[in-house]
Tab-separated table of C-alpha atoms in Angstrom:
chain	number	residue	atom	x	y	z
A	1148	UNK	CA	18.174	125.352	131.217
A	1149	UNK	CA	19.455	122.805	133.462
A	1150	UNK	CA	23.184	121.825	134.390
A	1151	UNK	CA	23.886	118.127	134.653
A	1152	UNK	CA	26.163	118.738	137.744
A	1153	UNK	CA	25.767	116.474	140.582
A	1154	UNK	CA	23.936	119.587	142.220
A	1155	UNK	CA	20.944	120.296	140.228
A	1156	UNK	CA	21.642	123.794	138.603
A	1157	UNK	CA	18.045	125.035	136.859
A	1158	UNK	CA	17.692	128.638	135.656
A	1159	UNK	CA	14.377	129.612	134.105
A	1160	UNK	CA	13.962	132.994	132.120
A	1161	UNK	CA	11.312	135.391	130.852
A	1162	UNK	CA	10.739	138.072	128.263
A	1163	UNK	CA	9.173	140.880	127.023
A	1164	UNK	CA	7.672	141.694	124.032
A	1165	UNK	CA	10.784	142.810	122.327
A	1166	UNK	CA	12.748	139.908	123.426
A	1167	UNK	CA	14.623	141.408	126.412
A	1168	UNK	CA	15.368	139.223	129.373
A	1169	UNK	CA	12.867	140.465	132.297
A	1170	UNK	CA	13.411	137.833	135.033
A	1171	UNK	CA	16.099	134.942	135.680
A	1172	UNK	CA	16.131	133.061	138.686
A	1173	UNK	CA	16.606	129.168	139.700
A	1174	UNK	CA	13.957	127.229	141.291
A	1175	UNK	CA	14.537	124.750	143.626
A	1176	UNK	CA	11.714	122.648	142.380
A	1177	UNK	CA	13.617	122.662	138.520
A	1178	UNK	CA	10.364	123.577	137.435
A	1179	UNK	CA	9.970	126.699	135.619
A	1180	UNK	CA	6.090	127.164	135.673
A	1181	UNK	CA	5.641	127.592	139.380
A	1182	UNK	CA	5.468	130.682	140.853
A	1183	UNK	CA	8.356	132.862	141.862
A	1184	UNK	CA	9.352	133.071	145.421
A	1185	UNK	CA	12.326	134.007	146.957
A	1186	UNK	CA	11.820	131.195	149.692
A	1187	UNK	CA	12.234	128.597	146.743
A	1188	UNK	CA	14.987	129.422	145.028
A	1189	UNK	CA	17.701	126.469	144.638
A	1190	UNK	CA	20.989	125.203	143.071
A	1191	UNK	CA	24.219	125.007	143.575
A	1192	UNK	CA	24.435	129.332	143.413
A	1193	UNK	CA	20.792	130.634	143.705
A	1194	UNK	CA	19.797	133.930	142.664
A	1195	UNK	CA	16.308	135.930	141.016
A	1196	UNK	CA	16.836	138.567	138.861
A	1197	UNK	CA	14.450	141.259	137.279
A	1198	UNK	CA	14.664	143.897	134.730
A	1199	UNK	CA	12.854	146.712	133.086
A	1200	UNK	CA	13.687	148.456	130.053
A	1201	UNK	CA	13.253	152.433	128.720
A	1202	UNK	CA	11.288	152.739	125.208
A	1203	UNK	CA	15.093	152.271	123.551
A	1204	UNK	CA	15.995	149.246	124.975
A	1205	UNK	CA	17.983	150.907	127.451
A	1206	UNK	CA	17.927	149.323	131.431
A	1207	UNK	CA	15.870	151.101	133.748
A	1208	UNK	CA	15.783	148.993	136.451
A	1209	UNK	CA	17.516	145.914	138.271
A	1210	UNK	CA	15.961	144.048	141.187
A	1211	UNK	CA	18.001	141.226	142.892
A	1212	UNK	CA	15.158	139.678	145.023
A	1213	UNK	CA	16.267	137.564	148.608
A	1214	UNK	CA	14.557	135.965	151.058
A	1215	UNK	CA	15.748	139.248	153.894
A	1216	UNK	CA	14.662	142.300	151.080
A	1217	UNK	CA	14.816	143.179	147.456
A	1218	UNK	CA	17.432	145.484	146.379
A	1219	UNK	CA	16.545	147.876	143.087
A	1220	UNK	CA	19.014	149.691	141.186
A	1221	UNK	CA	17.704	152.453	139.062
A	1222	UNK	CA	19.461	153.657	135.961
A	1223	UNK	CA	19.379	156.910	134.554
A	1224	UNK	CA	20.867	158.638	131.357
A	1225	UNK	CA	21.388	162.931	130.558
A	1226	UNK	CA	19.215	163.999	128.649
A	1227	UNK	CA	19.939	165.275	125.376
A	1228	UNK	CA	20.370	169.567	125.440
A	1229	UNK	CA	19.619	172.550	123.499
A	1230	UNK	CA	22.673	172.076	121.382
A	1231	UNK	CA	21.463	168.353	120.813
A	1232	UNK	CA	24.818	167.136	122.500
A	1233	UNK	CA	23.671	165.833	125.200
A	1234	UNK	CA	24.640	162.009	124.409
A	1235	UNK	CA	22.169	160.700	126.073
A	1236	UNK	CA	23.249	156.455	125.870
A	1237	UNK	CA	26.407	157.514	126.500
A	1238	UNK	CA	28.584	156.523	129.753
A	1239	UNK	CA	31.413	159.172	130.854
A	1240	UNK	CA	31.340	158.450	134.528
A	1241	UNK	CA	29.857	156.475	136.752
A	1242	UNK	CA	29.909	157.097	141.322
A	1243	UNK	CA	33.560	156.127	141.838
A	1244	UNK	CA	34.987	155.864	138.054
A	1245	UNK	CA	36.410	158.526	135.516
A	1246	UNK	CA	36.962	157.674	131.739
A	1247	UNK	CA	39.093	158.785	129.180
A	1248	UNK	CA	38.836	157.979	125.303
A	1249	UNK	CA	41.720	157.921	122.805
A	1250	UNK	CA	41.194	158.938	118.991
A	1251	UNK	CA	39.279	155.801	117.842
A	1252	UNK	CA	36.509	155.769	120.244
A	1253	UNK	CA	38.449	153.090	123.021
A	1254	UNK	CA	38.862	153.529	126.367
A	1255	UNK	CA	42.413	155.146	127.087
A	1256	UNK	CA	42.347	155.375	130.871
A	1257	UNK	CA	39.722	154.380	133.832
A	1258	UNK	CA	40.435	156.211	137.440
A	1259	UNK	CA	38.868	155.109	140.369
A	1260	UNK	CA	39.887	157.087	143.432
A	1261	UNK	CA	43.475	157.457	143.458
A	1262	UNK	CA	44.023	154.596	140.836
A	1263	UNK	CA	44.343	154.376	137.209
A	1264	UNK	CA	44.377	151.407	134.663
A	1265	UNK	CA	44.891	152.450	131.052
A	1266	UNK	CA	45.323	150.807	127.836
A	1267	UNK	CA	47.071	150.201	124.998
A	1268	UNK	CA	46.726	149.225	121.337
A	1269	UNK	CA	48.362	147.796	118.213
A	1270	UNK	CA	47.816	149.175	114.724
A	1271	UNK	CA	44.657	147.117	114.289
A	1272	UNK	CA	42.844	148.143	117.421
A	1273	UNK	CA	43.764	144.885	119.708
A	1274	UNK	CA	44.309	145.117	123.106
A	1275	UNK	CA	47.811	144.885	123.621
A	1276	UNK	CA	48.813	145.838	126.938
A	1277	UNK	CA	46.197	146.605	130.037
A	1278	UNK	CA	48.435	148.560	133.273
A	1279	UNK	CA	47.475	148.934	136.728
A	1280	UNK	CA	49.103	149.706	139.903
A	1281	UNK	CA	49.116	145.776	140.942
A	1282	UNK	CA	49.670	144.609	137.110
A	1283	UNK	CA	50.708	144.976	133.231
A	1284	UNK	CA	49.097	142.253	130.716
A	1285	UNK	CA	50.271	141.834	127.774
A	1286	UNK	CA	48.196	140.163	124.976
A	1287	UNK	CA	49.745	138.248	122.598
A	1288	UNK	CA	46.327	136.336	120.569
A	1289	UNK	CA	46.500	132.686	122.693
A	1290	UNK	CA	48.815	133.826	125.531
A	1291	UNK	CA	48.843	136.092	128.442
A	1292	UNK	CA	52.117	138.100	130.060
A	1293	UNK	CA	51.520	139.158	133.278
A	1294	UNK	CA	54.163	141.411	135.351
A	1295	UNK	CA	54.219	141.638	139.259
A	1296	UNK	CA	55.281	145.109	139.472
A	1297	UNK	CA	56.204	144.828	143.370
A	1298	UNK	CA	57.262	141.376	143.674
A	1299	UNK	CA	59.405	142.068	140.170
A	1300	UNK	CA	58.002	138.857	138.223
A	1301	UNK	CA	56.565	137.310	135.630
A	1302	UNK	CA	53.699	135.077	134.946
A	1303	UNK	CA	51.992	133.073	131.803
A	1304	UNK	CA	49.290	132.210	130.665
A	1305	UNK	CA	48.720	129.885	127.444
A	1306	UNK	CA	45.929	128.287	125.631
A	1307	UNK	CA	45.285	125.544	123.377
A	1308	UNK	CA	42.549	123.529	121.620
A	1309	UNK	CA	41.876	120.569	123.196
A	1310	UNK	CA	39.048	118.326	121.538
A	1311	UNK	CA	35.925	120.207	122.908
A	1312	UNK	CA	37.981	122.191	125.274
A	1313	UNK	CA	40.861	124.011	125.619
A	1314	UNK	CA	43.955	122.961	127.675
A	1315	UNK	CA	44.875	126.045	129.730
A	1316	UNK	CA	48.851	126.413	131.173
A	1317	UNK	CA	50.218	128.144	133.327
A	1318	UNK	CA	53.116	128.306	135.740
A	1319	UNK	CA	51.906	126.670	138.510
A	1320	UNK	CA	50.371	123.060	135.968
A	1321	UNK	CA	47.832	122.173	133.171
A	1322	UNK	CA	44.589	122.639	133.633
A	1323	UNK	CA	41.396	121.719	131.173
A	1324	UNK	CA	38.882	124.634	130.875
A	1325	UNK	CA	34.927	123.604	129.798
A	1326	UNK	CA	32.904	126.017	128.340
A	1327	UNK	CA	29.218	126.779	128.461
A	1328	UNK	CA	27.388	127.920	125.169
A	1329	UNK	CA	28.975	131.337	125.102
A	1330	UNK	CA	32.903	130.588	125.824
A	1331	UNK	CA	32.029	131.039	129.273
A	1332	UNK	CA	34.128	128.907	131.064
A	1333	UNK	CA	32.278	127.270	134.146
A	1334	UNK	CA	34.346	124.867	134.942
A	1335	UNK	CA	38.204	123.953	135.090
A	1336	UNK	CA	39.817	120.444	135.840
A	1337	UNK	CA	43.648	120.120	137.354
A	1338	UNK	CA	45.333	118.209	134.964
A	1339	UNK	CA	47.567	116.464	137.523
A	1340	UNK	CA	44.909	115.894	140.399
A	1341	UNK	CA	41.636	115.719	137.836
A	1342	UNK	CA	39.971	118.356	140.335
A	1343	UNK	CA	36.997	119.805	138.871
A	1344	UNK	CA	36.155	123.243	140.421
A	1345	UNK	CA	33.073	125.231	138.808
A	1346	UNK	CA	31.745	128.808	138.920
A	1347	UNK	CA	28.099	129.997	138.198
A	1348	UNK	CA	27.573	133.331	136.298
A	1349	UNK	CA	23.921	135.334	135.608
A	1350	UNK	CA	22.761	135.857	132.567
A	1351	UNK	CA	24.523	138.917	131.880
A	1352	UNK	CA	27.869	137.769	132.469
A	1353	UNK	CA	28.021	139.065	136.566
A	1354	UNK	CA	29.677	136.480	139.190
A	1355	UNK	CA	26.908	133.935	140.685
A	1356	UNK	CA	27.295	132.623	144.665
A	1357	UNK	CA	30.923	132.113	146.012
A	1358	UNK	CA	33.795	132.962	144.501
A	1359	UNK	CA	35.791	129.865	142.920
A	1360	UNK	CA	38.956	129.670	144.810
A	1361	UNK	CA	41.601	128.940	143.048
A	1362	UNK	CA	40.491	129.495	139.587
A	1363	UNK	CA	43.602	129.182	137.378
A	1364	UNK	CA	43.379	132.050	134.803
A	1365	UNK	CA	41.711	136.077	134.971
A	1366	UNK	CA	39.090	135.042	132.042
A	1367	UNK	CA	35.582	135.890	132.176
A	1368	UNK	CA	32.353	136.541	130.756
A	1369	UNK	CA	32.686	134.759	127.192
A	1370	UNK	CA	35.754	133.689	128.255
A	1371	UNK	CA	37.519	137.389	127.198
A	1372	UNK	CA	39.475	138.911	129.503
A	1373	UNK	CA	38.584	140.205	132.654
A	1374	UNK	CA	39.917	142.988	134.736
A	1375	UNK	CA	38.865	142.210	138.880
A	1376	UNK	CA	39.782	145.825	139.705
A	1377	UNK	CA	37.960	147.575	137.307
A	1378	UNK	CA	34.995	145.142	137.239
A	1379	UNK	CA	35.134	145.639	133.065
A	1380	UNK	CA	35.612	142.702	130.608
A	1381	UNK	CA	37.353	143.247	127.545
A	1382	UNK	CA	35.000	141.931	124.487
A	1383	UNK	CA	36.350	142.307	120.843
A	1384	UNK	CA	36.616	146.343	120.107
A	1385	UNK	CA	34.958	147.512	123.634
A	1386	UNK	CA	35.091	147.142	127.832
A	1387	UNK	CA	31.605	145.736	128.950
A	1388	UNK	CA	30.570	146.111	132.476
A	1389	UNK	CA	28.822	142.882	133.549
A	1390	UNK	CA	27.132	144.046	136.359
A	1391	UNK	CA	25.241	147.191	133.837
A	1392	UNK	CA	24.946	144.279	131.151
A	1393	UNK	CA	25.959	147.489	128.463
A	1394	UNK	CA	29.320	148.013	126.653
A	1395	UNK	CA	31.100	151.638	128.070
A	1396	UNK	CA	31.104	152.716	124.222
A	1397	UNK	CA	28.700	152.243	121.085
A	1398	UNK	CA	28.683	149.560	118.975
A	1399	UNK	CA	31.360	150.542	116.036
A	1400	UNK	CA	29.222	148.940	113.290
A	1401	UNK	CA	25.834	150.146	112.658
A	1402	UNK	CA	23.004	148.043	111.367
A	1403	UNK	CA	20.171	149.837	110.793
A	1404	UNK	CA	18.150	147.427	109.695
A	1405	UNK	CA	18.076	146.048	113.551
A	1406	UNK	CA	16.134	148.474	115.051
A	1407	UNK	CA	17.100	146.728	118.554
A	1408	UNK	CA	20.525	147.541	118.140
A	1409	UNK	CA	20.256	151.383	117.266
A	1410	UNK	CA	21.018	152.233	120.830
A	1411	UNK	CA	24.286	150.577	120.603
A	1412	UNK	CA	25.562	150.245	124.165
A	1413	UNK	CA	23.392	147.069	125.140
A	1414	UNK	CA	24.735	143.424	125.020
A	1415	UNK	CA	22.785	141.523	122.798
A	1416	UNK	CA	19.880	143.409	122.502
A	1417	UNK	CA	19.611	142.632	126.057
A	1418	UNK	CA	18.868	138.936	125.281
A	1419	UNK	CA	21.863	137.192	126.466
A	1420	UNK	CA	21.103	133.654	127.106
A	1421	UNK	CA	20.240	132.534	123.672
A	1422	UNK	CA	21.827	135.314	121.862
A	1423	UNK	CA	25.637	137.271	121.502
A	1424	UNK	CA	26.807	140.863	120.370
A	1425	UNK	CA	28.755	141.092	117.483
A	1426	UNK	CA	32.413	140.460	117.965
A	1427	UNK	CA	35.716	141.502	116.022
A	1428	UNK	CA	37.634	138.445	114.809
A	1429	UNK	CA	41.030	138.886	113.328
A	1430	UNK	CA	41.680	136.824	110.188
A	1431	UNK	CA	44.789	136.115	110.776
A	1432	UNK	CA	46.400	137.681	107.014
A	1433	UNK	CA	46.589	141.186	108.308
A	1434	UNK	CA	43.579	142.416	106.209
A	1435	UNK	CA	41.301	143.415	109.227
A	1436	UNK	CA	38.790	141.967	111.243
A	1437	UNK	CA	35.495	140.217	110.122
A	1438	UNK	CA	32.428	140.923	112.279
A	1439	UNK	CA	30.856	137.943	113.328
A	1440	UNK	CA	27.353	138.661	113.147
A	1441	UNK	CA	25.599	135.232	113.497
A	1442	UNK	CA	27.752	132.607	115.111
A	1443	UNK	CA	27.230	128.883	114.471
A	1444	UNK	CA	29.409	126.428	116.315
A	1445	UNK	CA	30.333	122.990	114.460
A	1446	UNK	CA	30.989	120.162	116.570
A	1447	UNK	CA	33.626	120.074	118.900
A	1448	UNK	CA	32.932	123.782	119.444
A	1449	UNK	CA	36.188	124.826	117.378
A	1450	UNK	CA	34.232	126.739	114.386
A	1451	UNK	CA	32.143	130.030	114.078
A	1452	UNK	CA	30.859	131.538	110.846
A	1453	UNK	CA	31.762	135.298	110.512
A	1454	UNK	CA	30.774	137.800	107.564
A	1455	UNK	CA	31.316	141.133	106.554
A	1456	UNK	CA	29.337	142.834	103.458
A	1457	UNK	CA	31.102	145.118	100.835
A	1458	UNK	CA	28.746	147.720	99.341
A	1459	UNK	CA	30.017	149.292	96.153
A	1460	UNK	CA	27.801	151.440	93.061
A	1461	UNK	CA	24.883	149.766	94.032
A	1462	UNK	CA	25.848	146.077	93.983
A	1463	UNK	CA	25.905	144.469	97.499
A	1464	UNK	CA	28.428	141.481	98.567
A	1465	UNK	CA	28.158	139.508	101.750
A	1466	UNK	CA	31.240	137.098	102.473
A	1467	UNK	CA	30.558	134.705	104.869
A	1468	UNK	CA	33.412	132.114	105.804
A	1469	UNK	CA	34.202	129.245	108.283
A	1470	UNK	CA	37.063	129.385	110.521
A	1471	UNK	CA	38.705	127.238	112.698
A	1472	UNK	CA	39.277	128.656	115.887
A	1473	UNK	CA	41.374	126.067	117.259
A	1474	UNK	CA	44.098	127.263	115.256
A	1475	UNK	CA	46.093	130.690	116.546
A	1476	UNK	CA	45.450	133.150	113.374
A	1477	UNK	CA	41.873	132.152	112.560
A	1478	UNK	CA	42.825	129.895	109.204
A	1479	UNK	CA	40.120	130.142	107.272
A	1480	UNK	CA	38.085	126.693	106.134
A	1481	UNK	CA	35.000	127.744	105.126
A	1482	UNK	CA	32.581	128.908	102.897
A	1483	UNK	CA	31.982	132.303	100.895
A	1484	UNK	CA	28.387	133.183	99.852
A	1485	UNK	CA	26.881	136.672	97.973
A	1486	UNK	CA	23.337	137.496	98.504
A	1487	UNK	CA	22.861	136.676	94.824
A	1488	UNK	CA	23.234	132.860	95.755
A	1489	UNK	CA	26.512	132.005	94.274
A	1490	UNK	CA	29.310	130.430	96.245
A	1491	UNK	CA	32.423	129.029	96.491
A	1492	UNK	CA	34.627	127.203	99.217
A	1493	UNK	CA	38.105	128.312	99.954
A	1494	UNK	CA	40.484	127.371	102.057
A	1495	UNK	CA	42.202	130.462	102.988
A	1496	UNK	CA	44.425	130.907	100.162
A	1497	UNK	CA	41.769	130.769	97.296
A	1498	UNK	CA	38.223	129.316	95.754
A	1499	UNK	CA	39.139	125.587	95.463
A	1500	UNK	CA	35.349	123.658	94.380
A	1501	UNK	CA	31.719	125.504	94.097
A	1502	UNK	CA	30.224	123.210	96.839
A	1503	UNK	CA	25.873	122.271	97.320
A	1504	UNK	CA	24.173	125.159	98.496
A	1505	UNK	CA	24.991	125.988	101.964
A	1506	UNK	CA	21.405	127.018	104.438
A	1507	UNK	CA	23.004	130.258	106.064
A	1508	UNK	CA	20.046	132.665	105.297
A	1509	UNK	CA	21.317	136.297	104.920
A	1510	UNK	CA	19.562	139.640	105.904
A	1511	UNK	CA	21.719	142.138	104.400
A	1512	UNK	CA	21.273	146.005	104.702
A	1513	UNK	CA	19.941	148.163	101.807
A	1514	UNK	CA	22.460	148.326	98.715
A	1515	UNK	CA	23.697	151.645	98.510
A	1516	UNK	CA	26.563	153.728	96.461
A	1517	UNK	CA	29.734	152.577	96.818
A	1518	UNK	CA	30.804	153.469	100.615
A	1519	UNK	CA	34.650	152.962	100.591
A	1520	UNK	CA	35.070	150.347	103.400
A	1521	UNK	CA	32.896	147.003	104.499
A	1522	UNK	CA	29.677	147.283	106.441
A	1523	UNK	CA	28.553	144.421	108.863
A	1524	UNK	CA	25.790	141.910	106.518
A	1525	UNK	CA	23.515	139.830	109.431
A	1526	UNK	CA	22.748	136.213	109.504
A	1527	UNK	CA	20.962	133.329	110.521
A	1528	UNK	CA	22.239	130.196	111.332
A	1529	UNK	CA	20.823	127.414	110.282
């Protein structure tokens, strides 16, 4: 993958057998078929990554190679006990950091040393408010509220679409923010002096070479937001530490038929660069979220396909729809498809025309009794 940039940016990346990312580095040659060295790495932010993986799909290792030495990071997880309580993917604590969960499985409160961040939620699970010592932010869907406890004062920050990319305002201008693949953003142009400044990012979402300074807003990895004293990034239902490339708690919807996923703390099945991990959308009409579970963006970046499966005596539903995520509540534009083949397009207030077939392959999970609530339904893009 190379970036056009006026410094050549070329990352090359290899797998395993299960598709997990072993190795990601940039070559100063651009050429991804010579061998690694860390004397020829190149770019604009150079690194070489490499990773190994437990039978589960859980990380075992991290090695950040350099030209002076290589530095390893092992990973290890309890085992489970006699009791068979051990949890053994899950994350209570880590050297310097103490978590707390509230009753639906989200993180309440992080400590490290003598200071605490916690969170807060609306009815539907959405981060609402995230408070530290330095800060509060307050969410509210495409605008930020931050509070300056010591200096006593306010600050905003408000986004909207803009063509292929998103016009980002604050207090101190306008900026323009350009995305990668992923909502990533990796590069943000002053409105008023047309300033480009980038930033580089691994494959995992972790910061790559210098620090951008200024960058105009606190987003980060998939362009959710991010937390710079707690190193976590906020993405849909969970906090994902970058630097571990794992969410802090399990997935909250199973698939089973994705044996890769079963461990549930990974992101993306530990393929990151062509894949994502499943994200909670809101609707917008106060019914819930939909789980995105294949994402397919339309041009000018400003759609994604979600779906969401209802299971009920046996017969087995998968709703797939269009939005437009240019507009603030997720208005839905899209189409609605059952495994059985039949559609219909709708426009967010009802089926309008039966439209031609629609090539959005589905991989459902097993029908089953009738299980009370919706259950996640995969798919392909086409």
């Amino acid at each position: 993958m190379t970036d056009k940039s006026g410094t050549r940016d070329t990352q090359c990346f290899t797998y395993d057998g299960h598709r997990h990312l072993t190795e990601a580095w940039t070559p100063t040659s651009g050429d991804c078929t010579t061998a690694r060295s860390s004397n020829t790495l190149g770019g604009p932010a150079p690194y070489w990554n490499s990773y190994t993986y437990k039978v589960g799909g859980l990380r075992d290792t991290q090695t950040a190679h350099a030209a002076s030495a290589d530095t390893t990071t092992n990973y290890s997880y309890p085992p489970v006990n006699a009791t068979g309580t051990g949890q053994p993917h899950t994350l209570t604590s880590t050297t310097n950091q103490v978590l707390t969960w509230n009753s639906e499985g989200k993180l309440a409160t992080l400590t490290e040393g003598t200071s605490t961040t916690g969170y807060l939620y609306d009815a539907s699970s959405n981060l609402l408010t995230r408070t530290s010592p330095t800060e509060t932010v307050l969410y509210l869907g495409g605008q930020e509220l931050h509070y300056d406890p010591v200096a006593k004062k306010f600050s905003a920050q408000r986004y909207f679409a803009a063509g292929d990319g998103t016009a980002l305002g604050t207090n101190t201008g306008l900026s323009w923010v350009i995305d990668d693949h992923h909502g990533t953003a990796s590069m943000i142009v002053d409105a008023a002096t047309q300033k480009a400044t980038r930033r580089y990012t691994k494959p995992f979402g972790e910061d790559r070479g210098s620090a951008p300074a200024p960058w105009s807003d606190d987003r980060g990895f998939l362009g959710k937001p991010a937390d710079a004293s707690t190193g976590l990034t906020h993405i849909g239902a969970r906090e994902y530490a970058p630097e571990t490339g794992r969410f802090l708690s399990t997935d909250p919807v199973l698939a089973p038929s994705d044996h890769e996923s079963l461990n549930g703390y990974a992101y993306a099945n530990n393929t990151p660069v062509t894949t994502e991990s499943w994200k909670e959308v809101s609707n917008g009409d106060g019914r819930g979220p939909f789980y995105p579970v294949g994402r397919i963006v339309a041009p000018g970046g400003r759609r994604i396909f979600a779906c969401r499966s209802v299971i009920c005596h046996g017969a087995l539903s998968v709703f797939c729809a269009l939005f437009d995520i240019s507009n603030p509540h997720w208005r839905c534009l899209g189409v609605t498809r059952d495994v059985f083949g039949g559609e219909s397009r709708h426009n967010g207030k009802g089926v309008t025309a039966r439209p031609a077939r629609t090539r959005f392959p589905l991989r459902p999970p097993t029908p089953s009794g009738c299980t009370g609530h919706d259950r996640a339904g995969r798919a392909a893009g086409a």
